[in-house]
CSV table of C-alpha atoms and ligand atoms in Angstrom, one decimal:
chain,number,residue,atom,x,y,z
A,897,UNK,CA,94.8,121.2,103.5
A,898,UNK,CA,96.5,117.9,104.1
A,899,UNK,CA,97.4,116.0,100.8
A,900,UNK,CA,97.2,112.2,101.2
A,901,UNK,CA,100.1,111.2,102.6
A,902,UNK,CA,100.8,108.4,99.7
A,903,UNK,CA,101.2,112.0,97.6
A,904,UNK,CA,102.8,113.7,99.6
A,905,UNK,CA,106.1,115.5,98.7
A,906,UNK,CA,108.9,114.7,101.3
A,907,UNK,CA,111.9,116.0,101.8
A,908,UNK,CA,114.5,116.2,104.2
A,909,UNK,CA,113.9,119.0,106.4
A,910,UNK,CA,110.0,117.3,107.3
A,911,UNK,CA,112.5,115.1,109.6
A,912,UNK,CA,114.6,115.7,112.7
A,913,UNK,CA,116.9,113.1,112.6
A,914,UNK,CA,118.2,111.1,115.5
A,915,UNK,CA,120.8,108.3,116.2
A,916,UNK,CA,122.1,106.1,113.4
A,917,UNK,CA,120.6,102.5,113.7
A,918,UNK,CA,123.0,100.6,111.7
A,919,UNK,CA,124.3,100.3,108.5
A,920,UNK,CA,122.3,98.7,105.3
A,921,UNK,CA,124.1,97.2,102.8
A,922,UNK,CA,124.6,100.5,100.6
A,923,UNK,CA,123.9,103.1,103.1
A,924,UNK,CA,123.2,104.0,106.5
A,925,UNK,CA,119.8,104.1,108.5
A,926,UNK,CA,119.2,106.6,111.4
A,927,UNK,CA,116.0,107.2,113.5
A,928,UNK,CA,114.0,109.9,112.4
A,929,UNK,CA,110.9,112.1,113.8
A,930,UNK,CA,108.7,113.8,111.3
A,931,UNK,CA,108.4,117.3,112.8
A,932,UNK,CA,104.8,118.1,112.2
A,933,UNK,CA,103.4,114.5,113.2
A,934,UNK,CA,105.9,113.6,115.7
A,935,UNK,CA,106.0,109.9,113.8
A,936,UNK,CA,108.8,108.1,114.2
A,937,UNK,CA,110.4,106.5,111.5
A,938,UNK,CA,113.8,104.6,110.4
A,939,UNK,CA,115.2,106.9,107.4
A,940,UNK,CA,117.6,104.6,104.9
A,941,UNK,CA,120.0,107.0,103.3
A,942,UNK,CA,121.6,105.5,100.4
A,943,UNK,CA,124.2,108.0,98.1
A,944,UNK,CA,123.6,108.0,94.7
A,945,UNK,CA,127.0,107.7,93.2
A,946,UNK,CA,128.0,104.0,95.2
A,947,UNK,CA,124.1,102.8,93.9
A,948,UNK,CA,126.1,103.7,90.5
A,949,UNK,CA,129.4,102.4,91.0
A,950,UNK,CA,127.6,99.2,92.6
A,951,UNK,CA,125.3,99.1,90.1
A,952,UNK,CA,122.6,98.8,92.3
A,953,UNK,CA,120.3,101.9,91.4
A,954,UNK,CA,117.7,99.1,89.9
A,955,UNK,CA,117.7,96.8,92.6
A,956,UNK,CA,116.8,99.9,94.9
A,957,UNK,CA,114.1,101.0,92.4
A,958,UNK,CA,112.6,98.1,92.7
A,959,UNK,CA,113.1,97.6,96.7
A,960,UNK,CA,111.0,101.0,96.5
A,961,UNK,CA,108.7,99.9,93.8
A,962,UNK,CA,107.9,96.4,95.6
A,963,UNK,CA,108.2,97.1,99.2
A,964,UNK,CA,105.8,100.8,98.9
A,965,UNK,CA,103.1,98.4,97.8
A,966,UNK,CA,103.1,96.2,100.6
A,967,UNK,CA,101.1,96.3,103.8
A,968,UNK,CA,101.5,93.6,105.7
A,969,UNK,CA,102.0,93.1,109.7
A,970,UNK,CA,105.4,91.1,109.7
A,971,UNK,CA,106.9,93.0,106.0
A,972,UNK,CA,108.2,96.2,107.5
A,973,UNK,CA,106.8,99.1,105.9
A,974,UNK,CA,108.2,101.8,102.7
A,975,UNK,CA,106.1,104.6,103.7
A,976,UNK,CA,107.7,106.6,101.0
A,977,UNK,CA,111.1,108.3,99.1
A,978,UNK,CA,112.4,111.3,98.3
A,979,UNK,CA,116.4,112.2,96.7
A,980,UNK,CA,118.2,115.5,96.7
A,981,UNK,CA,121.4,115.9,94.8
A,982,UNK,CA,123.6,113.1,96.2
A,983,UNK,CA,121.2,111.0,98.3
A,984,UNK,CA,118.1,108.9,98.1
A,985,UNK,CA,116.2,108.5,101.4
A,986,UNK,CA,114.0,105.8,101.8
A,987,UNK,CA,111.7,106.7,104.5
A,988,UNK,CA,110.9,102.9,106.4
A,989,UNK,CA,108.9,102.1,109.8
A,990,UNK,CA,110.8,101.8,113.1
A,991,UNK,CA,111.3,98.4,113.9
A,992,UNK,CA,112.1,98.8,117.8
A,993,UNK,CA,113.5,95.5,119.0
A,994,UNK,CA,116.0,96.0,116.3
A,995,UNK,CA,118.0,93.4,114.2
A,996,UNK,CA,116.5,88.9,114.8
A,997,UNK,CA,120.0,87.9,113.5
A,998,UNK,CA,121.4,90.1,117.1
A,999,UNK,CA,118.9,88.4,119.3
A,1000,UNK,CA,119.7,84.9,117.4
A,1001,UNK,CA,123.4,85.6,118.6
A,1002,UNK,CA,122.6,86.4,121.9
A,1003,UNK,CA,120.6,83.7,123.0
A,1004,UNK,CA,122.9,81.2,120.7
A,1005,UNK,CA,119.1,79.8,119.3
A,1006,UNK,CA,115.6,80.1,120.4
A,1007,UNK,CA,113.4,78.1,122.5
A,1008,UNK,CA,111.2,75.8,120.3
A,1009,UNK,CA,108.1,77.7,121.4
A,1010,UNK,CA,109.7,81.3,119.8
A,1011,UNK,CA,111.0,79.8,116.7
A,1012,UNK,CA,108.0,78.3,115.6
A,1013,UNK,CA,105.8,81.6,116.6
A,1014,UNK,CA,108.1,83.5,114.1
A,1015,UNK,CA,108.4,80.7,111.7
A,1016,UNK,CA,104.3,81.2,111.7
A,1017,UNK,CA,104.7,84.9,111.0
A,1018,UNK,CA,107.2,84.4,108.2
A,1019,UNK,CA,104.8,82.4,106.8
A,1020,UNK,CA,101.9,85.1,107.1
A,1021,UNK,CA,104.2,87.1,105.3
A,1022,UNK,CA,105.0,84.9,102.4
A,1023,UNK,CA,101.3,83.6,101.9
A,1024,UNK,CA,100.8,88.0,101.3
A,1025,UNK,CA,103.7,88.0,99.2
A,1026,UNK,CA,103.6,85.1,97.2
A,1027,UNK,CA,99.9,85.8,96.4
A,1028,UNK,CA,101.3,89.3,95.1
A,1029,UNK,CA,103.7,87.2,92.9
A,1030,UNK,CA,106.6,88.5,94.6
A,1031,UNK,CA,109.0,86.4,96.0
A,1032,UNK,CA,111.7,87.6,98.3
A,1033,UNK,CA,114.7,85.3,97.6
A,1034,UNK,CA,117.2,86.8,100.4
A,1035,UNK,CA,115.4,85.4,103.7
A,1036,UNK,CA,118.0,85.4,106.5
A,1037,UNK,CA,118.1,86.4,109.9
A,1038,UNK,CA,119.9,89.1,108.8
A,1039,UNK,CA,117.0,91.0,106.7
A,1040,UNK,CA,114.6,90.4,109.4
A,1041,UNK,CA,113.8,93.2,112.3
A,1042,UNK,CA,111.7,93.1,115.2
A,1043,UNK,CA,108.6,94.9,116.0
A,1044,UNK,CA,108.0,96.4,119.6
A,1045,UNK,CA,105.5,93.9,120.1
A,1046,UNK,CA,108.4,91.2,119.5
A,1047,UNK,CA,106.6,90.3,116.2
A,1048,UNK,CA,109.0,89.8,113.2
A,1049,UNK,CA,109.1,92.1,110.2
A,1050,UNK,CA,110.9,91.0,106.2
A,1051,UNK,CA,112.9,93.9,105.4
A,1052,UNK,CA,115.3,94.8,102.7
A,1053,UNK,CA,114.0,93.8,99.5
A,1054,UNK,CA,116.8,94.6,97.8
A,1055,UNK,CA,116.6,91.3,96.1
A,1056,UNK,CA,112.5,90.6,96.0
A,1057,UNK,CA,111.2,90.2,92.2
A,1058,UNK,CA,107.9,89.7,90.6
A,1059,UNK,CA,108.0,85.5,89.9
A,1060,UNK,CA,108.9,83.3,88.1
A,1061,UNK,CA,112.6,84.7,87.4
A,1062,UNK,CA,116.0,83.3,86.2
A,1063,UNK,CA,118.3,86.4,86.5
A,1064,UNK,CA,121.3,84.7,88.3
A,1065,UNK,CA,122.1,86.8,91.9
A,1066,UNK,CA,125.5,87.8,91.9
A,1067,UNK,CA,126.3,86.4,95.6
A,1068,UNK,CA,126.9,88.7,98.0
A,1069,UNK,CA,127.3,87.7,101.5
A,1070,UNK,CA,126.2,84.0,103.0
A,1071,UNK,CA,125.7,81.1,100.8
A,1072,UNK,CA,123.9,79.1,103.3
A,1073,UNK,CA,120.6,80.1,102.1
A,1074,UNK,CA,120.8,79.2,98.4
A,1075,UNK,CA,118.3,77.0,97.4
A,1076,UNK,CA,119.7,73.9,95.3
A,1077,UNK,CA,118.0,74.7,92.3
A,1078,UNK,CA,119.8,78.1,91.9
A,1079,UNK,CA,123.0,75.8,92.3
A,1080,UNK,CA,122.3,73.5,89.5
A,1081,UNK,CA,120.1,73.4,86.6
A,1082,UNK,CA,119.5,76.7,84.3
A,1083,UNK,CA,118.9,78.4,87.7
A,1084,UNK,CA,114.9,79.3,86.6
A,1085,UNK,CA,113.2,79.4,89.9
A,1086,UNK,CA,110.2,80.4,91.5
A,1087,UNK,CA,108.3,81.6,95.0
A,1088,UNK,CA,109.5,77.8,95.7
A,1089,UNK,CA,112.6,79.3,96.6
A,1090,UNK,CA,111.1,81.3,99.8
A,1091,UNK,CA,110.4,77.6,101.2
A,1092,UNK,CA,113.9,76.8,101.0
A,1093,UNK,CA,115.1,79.4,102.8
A,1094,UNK,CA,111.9,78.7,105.2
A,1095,UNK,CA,113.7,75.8,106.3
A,1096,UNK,CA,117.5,77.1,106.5
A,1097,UNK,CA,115.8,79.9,109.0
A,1098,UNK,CA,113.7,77.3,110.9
A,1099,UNK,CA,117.3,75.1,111.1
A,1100,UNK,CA,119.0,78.1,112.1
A,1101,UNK,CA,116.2,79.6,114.5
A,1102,UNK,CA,117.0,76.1,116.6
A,1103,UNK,CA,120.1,75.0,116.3
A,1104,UNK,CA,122.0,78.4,116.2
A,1105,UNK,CA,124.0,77.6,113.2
A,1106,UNK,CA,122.9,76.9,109.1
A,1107,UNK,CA,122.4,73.6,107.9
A,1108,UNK,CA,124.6,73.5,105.1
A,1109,UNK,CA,127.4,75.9,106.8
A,1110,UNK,CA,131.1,74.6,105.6
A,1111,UNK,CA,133.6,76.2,103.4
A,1112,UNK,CA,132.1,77.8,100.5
A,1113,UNK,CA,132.7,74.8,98.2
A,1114,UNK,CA,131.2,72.2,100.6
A,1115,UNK,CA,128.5,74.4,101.0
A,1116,UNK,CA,127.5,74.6,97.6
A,1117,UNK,CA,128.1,70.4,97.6
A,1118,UNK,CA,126.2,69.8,100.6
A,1119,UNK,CA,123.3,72.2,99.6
A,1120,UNK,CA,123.3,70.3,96.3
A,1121,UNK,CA,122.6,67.4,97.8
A,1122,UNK,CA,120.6,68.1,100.5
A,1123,UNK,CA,123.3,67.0,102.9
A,1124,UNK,CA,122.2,68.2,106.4
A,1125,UNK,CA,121.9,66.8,110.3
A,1126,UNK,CA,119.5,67.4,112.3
A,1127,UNK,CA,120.9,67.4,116.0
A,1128,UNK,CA,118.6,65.2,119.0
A,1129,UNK,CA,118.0,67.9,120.6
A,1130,UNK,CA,115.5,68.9,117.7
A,1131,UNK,CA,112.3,67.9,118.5
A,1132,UNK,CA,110.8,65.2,116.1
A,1133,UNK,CA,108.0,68.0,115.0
A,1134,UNK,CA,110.2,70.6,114.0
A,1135,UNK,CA,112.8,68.2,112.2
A,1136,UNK,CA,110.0,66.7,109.9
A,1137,UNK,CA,108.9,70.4,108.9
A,1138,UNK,CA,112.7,71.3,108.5
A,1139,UNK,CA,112.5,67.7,106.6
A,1140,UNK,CA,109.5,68.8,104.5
A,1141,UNK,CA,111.2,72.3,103.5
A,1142,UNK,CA,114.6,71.3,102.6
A,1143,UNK,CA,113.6,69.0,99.6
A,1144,UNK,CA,116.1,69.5,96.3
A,1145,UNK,CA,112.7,69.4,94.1
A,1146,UNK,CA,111.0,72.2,94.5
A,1147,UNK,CA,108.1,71.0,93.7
A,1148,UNK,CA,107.8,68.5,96.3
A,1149,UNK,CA,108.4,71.2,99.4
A,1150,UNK,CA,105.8,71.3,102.0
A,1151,UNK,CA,103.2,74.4,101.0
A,1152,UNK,CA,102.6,77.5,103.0
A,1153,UNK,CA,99.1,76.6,103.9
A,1154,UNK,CA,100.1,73.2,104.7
A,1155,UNK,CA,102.8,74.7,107.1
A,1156,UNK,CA,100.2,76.7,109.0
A,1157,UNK,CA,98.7,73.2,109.6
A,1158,UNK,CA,101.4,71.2,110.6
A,1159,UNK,CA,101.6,70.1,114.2
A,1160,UNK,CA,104.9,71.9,115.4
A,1161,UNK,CA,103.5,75.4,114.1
A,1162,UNK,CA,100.1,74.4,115.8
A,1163,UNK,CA,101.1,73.2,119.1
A,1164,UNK,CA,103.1,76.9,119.7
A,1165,UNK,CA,100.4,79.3,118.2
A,1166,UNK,CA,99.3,81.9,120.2
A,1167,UNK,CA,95.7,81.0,121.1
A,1168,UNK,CA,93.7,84.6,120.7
A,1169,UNK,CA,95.8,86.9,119.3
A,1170,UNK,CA,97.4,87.1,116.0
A,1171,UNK,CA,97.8,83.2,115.7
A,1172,UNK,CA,94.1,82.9,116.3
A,1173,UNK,CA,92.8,79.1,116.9
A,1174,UNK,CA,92.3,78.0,113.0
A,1175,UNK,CA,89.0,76.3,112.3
A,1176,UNK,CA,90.6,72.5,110.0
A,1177,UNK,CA,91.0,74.5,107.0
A,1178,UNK,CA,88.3,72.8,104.2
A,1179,UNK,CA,90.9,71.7,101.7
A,1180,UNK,CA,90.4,74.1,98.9
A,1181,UNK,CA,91.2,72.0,95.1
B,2377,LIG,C1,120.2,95.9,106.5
B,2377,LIG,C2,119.7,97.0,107.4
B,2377,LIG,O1,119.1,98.0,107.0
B,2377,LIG,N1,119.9,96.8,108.7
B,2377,LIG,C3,119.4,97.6,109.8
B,2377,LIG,C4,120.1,98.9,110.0
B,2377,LIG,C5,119.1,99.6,110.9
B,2377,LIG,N2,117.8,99.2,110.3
B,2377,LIG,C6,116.5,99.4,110.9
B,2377,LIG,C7,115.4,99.6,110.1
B,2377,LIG,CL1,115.5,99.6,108.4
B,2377,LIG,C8,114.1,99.8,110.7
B,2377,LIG,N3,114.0,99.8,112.1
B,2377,LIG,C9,115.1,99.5,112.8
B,2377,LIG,N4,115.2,99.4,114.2
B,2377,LIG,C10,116.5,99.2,114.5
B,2377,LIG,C11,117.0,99.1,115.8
B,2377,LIG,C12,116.2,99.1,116.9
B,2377,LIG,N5,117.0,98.9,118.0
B,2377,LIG,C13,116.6,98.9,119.4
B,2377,LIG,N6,118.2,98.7,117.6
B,2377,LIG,C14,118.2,98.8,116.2
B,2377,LIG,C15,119.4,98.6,115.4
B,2377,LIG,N7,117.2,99.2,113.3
B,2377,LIG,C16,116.3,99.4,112.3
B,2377,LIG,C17,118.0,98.0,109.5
């Protein structure tokens, strides 16, 4: 008999594994065929002593234990894990258009039309996660893969928690997309913070560059006070979202359902498929 495949006991022989994708931040990922299904898969291989040394082995128990529970069409998928004596495996689905932030650099920045089609899906994904009380807090073009279909998928969630939080994030890589109030303040944030980042992405999907990007210590100034341009070639749509997201008071940052109404996300959506014609949403107090 079969056992369901959420119980299923995996290991490493079940896969034949093919060419290495790319590297993760703490290990390698490689393409991967279960034998008996023939399902193709993206298999993370992470070595257990640098998750010690790099103190990280929480962080991945809880990429496992957030991302395994998600199903959503633009969060790429944890289908499940498995470790022998030096290794974890994290066993992920294939994203086959590979890496946004490597398109992004290609085409120097999107056409209004694309980056306002994925900024909708990012936002799909948020609504899920958010109403799972999970907030991501490391949205970049970097941690976000592309389906065959060209639809985005949130990966890594290395850094996801259950909200609200204040554990400070040691900084590890870009700056650009800190929110101010992890800048200043006690640093206690919320899913706020995935709005931020919402509008660094949206900056960054159309102008090719991050808003706040500078030296590291005029980044952290400029971020802190919201010190950004918005170039003319930017229509006047897309710079009042940008304008509504990047707002130093959390509180006061346009909402995810709001976002889904404004006029630059409407104006692009994909009429019939995924981005289905909304009926004017009845304002729900
Ligand atoms: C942070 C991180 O894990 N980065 C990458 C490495 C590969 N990985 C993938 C993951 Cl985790 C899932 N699917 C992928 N698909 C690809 C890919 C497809 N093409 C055509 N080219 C590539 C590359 N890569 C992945 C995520």
């Amino acid at each position: 008999y079969s056992q369901p495949s959420s119980a299923k006991q995996w290991h490493l022989g079940m896969f034949e594994i093919g060419k290495p994708l790319g590297k993760g931040k703490f290990g390698h990922v490689y393409l991967a065929k279960e034998r008996v299904t023939g399902f193709v898969c993206a298999l993370k291989v992470l070595h257990k002593d640098e998750l010690v040394s790099g103190k990280v082995e929480k962080l991945v128990r809880r990429e496992i234990e957030i991302q395994s529970h998600l199903a959503h069409p633009n969060i790429l998928r944890l289908f499940g894990h498995f470790h022998d004596q030096k290794r974890v495996f994290l066993i992920l689905e294939f994203a086959g258009k590979g890496e946004l932030y490597k398109h992004l650099r290609r085409e120097q920045r999107f056409p209004e039309w694309k980056a306002s089609q994925y900024i909708a899906q990012m936002v799909a994904a948020l609504k899920y996660l958010h109403k799972k009380h999970v907030m991501h807090r490391d949205i970049k073009p970097e941690n976000i893969l592309v389906g065959i279909h060209g639809e985005i998928k949130i990966s890594d969630f290395g850094w996801s928690v259950h909200a609200p939080n204040n554990r400070r994030k040691t900084m590890c890589g870009t700056l650009d997309y800190l929110p101010p109030e992890m800048i200043v303040g006690q640093g206690t944030y919320s899913e706020k913070i995935d709005l931020w980042s919402l509008g660094v992405l949206t900056y960054e999907f159309l102008c090719g560059e991050a808003p706040f990007e500078d030296t590291q210590t005029m980044t952290h100034r400029r971020i802190a006070r919201g010190d950004y341009k918005v170039p003319s070639y930017v229509s006047a749509e897309a710079k009042d979202l940008i304008q509504r997201l990047l707002v130093l008071d959390p509180e006061k940052r346009i909402s995810l359902v709001e976002i889904e109404q404004h006029p630059w996300i409407l104006k692009h959506c994909k009429a019939g498929s995924g981005g289905r014609e909304r009926a004017p949403a009845t304002k729900v107090r």
